[in-house]
Coordinates of C-alpha atoms and ligand atoms in Angstrom, one line a residue:
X207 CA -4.7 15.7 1.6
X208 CA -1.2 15.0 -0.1
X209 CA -0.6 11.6 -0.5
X210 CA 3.0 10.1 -1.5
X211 CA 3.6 7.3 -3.2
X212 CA 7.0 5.6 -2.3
X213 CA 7.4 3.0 -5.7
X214 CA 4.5 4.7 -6.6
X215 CA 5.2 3.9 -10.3
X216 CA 4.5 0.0 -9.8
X217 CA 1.4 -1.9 -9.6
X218 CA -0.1 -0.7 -6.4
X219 CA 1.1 2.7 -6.5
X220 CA -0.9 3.3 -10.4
X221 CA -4.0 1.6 -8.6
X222 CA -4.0 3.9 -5.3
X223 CA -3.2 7.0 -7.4
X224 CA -6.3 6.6 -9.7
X225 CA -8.3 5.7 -6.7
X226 CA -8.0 8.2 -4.8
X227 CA -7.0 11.4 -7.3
X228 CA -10.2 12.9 -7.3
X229 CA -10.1 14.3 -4.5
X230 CA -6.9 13.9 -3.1
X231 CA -3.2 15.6 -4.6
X232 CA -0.9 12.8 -5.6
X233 CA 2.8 12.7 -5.6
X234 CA 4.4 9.6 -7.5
X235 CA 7.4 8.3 -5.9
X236 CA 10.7 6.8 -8.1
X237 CA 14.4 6.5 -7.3
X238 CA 14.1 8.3 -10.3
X239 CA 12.4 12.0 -10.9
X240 CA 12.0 12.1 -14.5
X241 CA 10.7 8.0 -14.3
X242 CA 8.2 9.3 -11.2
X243 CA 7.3 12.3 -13.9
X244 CA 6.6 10.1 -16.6
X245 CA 4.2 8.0 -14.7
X246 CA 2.1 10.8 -13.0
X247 CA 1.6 12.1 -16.5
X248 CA 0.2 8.9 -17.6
X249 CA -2.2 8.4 -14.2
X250 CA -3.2 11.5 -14.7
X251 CA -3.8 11.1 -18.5
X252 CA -5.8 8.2 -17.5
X253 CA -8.0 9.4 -14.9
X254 CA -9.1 12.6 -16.8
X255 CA -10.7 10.3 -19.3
X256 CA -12.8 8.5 -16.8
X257 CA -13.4 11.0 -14.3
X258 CA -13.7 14.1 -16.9
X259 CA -12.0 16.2 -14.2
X260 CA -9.8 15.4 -11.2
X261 CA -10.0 18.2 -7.8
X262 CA -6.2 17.1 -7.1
X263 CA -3.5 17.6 -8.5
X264 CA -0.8 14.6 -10.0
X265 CA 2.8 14.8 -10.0
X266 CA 5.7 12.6 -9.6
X267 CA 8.7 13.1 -7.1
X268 CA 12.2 11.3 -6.1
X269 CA 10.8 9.0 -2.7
X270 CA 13.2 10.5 -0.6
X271 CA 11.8 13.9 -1.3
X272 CA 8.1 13.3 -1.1
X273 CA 8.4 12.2 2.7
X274 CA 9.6 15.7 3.4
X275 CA 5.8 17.2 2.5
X276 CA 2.8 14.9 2.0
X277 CA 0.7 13.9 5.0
X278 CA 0.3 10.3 4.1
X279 CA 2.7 8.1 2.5
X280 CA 1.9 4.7 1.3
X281 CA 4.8 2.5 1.1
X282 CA 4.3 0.8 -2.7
X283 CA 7.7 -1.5 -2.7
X284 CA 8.9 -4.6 -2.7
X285 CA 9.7 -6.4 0.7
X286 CA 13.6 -7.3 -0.7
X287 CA 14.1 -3.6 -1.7
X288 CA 12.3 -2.1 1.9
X289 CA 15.7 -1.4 3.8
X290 CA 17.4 0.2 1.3
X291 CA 14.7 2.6 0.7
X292 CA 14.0 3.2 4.2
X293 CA 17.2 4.1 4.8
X294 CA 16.8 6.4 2.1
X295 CA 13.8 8.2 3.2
X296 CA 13.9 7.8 7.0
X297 CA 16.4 11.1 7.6
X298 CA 13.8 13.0 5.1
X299 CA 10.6 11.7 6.6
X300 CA 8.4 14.7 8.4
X301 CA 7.2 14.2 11.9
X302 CA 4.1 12.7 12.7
X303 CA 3.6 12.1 8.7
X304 CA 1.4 8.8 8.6
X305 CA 3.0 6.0 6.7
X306 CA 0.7 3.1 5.2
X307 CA 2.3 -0.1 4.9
X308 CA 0.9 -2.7 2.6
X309 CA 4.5 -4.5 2.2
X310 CA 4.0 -8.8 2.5
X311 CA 7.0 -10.3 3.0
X312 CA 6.3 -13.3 0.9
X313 CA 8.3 -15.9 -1.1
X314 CA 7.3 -18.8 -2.6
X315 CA 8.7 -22.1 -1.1
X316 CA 8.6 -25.8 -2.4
X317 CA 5.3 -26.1 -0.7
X318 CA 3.9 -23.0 -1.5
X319 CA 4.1 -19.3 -0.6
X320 CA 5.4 -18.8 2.7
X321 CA 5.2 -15.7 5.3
X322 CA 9.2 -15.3 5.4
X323 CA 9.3 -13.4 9.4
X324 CA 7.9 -16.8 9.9
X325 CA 10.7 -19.0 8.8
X326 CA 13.3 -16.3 9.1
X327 CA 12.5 -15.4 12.4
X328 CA 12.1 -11.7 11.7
X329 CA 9.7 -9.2 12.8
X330 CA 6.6 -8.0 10.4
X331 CA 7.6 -5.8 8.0
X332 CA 4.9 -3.3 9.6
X333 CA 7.1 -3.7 12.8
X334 CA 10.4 -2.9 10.8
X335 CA 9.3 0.3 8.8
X336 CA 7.8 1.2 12.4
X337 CA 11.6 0.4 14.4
X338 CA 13.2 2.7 11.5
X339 CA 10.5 5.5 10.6
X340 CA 10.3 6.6 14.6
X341 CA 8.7 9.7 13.6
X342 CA 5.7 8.4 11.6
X343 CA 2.5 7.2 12.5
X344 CA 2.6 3.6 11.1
X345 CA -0.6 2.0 9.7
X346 CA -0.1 -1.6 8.2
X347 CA -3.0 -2.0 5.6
X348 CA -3.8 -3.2 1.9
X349 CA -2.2 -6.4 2.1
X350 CA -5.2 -8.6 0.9
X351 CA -6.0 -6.4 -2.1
X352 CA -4.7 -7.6 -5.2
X353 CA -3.2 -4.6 -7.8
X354 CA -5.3 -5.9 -10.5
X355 CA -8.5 -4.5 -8.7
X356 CA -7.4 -1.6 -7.6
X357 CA -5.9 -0.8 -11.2
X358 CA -9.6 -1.3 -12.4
X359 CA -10.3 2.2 -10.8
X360 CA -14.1 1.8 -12.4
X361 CA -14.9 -1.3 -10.3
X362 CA -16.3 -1.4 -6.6
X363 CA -14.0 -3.8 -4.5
X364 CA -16.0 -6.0 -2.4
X365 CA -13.9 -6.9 0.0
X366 CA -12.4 -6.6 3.7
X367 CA -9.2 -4.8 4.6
X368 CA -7.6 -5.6 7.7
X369 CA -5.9 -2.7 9.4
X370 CA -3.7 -3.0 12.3
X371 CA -2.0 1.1 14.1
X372 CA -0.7 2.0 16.8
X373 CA -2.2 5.8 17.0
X374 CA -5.8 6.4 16.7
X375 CA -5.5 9.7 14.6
X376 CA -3.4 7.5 12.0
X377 CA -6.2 4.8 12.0
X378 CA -8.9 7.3 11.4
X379 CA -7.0 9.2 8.6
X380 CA -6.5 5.7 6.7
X381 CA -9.5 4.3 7.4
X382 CA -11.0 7.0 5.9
X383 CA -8.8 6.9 2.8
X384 CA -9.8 3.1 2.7
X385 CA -13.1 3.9 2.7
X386 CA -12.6 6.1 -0.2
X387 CA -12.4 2.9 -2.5
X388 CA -15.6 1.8 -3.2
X389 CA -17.4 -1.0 -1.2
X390 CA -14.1 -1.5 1.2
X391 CA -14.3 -1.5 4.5
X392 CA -11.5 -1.5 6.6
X393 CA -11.4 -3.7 9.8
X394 CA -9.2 -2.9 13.0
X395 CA -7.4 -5.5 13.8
X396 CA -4.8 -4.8 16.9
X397 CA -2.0 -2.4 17.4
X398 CA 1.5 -3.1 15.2
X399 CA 2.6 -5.8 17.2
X400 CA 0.1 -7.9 15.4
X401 CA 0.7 -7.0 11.8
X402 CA 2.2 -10.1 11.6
X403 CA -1.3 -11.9 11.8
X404 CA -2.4 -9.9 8.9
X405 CA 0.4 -9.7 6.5
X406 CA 0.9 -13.7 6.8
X407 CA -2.9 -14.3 4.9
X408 CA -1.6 -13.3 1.5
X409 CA 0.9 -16.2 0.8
X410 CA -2.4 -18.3 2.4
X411 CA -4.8 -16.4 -0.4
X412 CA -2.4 -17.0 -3.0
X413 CA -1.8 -20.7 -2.0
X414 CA -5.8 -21.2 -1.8
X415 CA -5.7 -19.3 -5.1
X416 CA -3.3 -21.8 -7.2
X417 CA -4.5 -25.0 -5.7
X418 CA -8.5 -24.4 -6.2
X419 CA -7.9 -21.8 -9.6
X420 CA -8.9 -18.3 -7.8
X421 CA -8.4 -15.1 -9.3
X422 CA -7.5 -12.6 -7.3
X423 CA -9.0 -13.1 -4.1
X424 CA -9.7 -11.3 -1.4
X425 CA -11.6 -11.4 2.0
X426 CA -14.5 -10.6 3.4
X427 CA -15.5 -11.0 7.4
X428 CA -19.0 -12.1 8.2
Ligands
LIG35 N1 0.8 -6.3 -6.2 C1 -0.2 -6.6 -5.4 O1 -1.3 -7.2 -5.8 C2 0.0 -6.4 -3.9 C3 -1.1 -6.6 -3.0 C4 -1.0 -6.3 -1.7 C5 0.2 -5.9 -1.2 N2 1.3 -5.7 -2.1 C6 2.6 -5.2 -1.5 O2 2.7 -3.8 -2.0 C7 4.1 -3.6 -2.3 C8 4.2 -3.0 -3.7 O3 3.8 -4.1 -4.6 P1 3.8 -3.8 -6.2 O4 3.3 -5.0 -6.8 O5 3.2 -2.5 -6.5 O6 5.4 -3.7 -6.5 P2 6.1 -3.5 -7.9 O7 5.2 -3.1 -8.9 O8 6.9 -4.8 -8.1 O9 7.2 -2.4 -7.5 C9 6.9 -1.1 -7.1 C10 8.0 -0.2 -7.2 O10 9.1 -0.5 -6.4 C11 10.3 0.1 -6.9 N3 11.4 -0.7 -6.7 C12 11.8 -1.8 -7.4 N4 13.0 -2.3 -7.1 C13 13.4 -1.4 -6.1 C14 14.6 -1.3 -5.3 N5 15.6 -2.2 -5.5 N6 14.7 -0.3 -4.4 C15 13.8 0.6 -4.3 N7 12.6 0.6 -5.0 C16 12.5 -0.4 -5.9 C17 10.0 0.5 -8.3 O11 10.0 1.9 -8.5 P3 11.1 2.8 -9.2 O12 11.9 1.9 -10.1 O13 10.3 3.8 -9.9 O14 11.9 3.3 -8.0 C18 8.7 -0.2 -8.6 O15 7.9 0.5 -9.6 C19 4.8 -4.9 -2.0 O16 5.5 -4.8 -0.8 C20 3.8 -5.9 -2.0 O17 4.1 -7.0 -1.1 C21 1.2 -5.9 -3.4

């Protein structure tokens, strides 16, 4: 499977690639081609000395390219920069590609972190890259694990990932890629209407986090 990175040159872009270039062919996404280049040389650097050999293959791409051939894109960016580069990959995007989004739409308030759709009255950020990608298969996912686990690509993660899709076929395919990372299991959670529930527990993990002196936590459903 071809899997494109959107931003895949930040945190959780170098985490996913190294999980899942064993068996999978990467593309690194950038604004920039020679910056995307540059860091699927160094993931792939970096995963040949662990793995020994990699059956993919690693390269890096300009986002608004990539959409145009992988079968699975993961959006790796920043909620404030997500309508700009939706705009800039949306005409591009091919149909029925299946587009994971593990964007939180988070800022941190005088209280805390807060889930901003809440205060702002906007929709989930899974309902938004749904709205504007109309011919993708939308899977919101990822938003509990924290880049500093994935990025240690030698560690199991123990931990629950809630999933929330419209189209089955989409679920399947990312579930499956989920389950690729060790010792995560994905949970379904509801159709895309309902992201919302699942992209508002990060600012509440991070908030548990600071107050109680958590590292990186995550969830688990018993
Ligand atoms: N970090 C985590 O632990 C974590 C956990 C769960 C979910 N998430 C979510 O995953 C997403 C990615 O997080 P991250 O920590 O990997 O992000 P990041 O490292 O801060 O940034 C990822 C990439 O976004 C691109 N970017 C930066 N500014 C941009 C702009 N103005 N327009 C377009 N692209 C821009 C950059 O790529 P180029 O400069 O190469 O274009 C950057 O390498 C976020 O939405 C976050 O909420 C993160």
């Amino acid at each position: 499977m071809r899997i494109g990175l959107v931003g895949g040159t930040g945190r959780m872009g170098e985490g996913l690639a190294l999980r899942w270039c064993p068996k999978h062919d990467i593309v690194v996404g950038s604004r920039d081609a020679s910056k995307a280049a540059a860091a699927a040389k160094e993931y792939r650097e970096e995963a040949l000395q662990h793995y020994g050999r990699i059956d993919g293959s690693m390269e890096g791409d300009e986002n608004g390219r990539l959409v145009g051939y992988c079968d699975v894109v993961v959006l790796c960016i920043p909620y404030e920069n997500m309508e700009g580069t939706l705009d800039g990959i949306a005409q591009g995007m091919r149909d029925g590609s299946i587009v994971i989004c593990p964007i939180v739409p988070m800022s941190k308030g005088k209280d805390g972190f807060i889930y901003v759709p809440m205060h702002e009255h906007r929709d989930s950020a899974a309902m938004t890259v749904s709205r504007r990608l109309k011919n993708a298969r939308v899977v919101a996912a990822l938003h509990t694990i924290s880049d500093v686990k994935l990025r240690r690509f030698t560690e199991p993660i123990e931990s629950d990932v809630l999933v929330c899709a419209d189209d089955k076929d989409a679920l399947a395919v990312a579930s499956e890629l989920l389950r690729e990372i060790r010792n995560l299991r994905p949970i379904y959670i509801g159709p895309i209407s309902l992201a919302y529930q699942i992209e508002s527990i990060t600012p509440m993990l991070l908030n548990a986090a600071r107050q109680n002196s958590i590292k990186n936590p995550s969830i688990r459903i018993a």
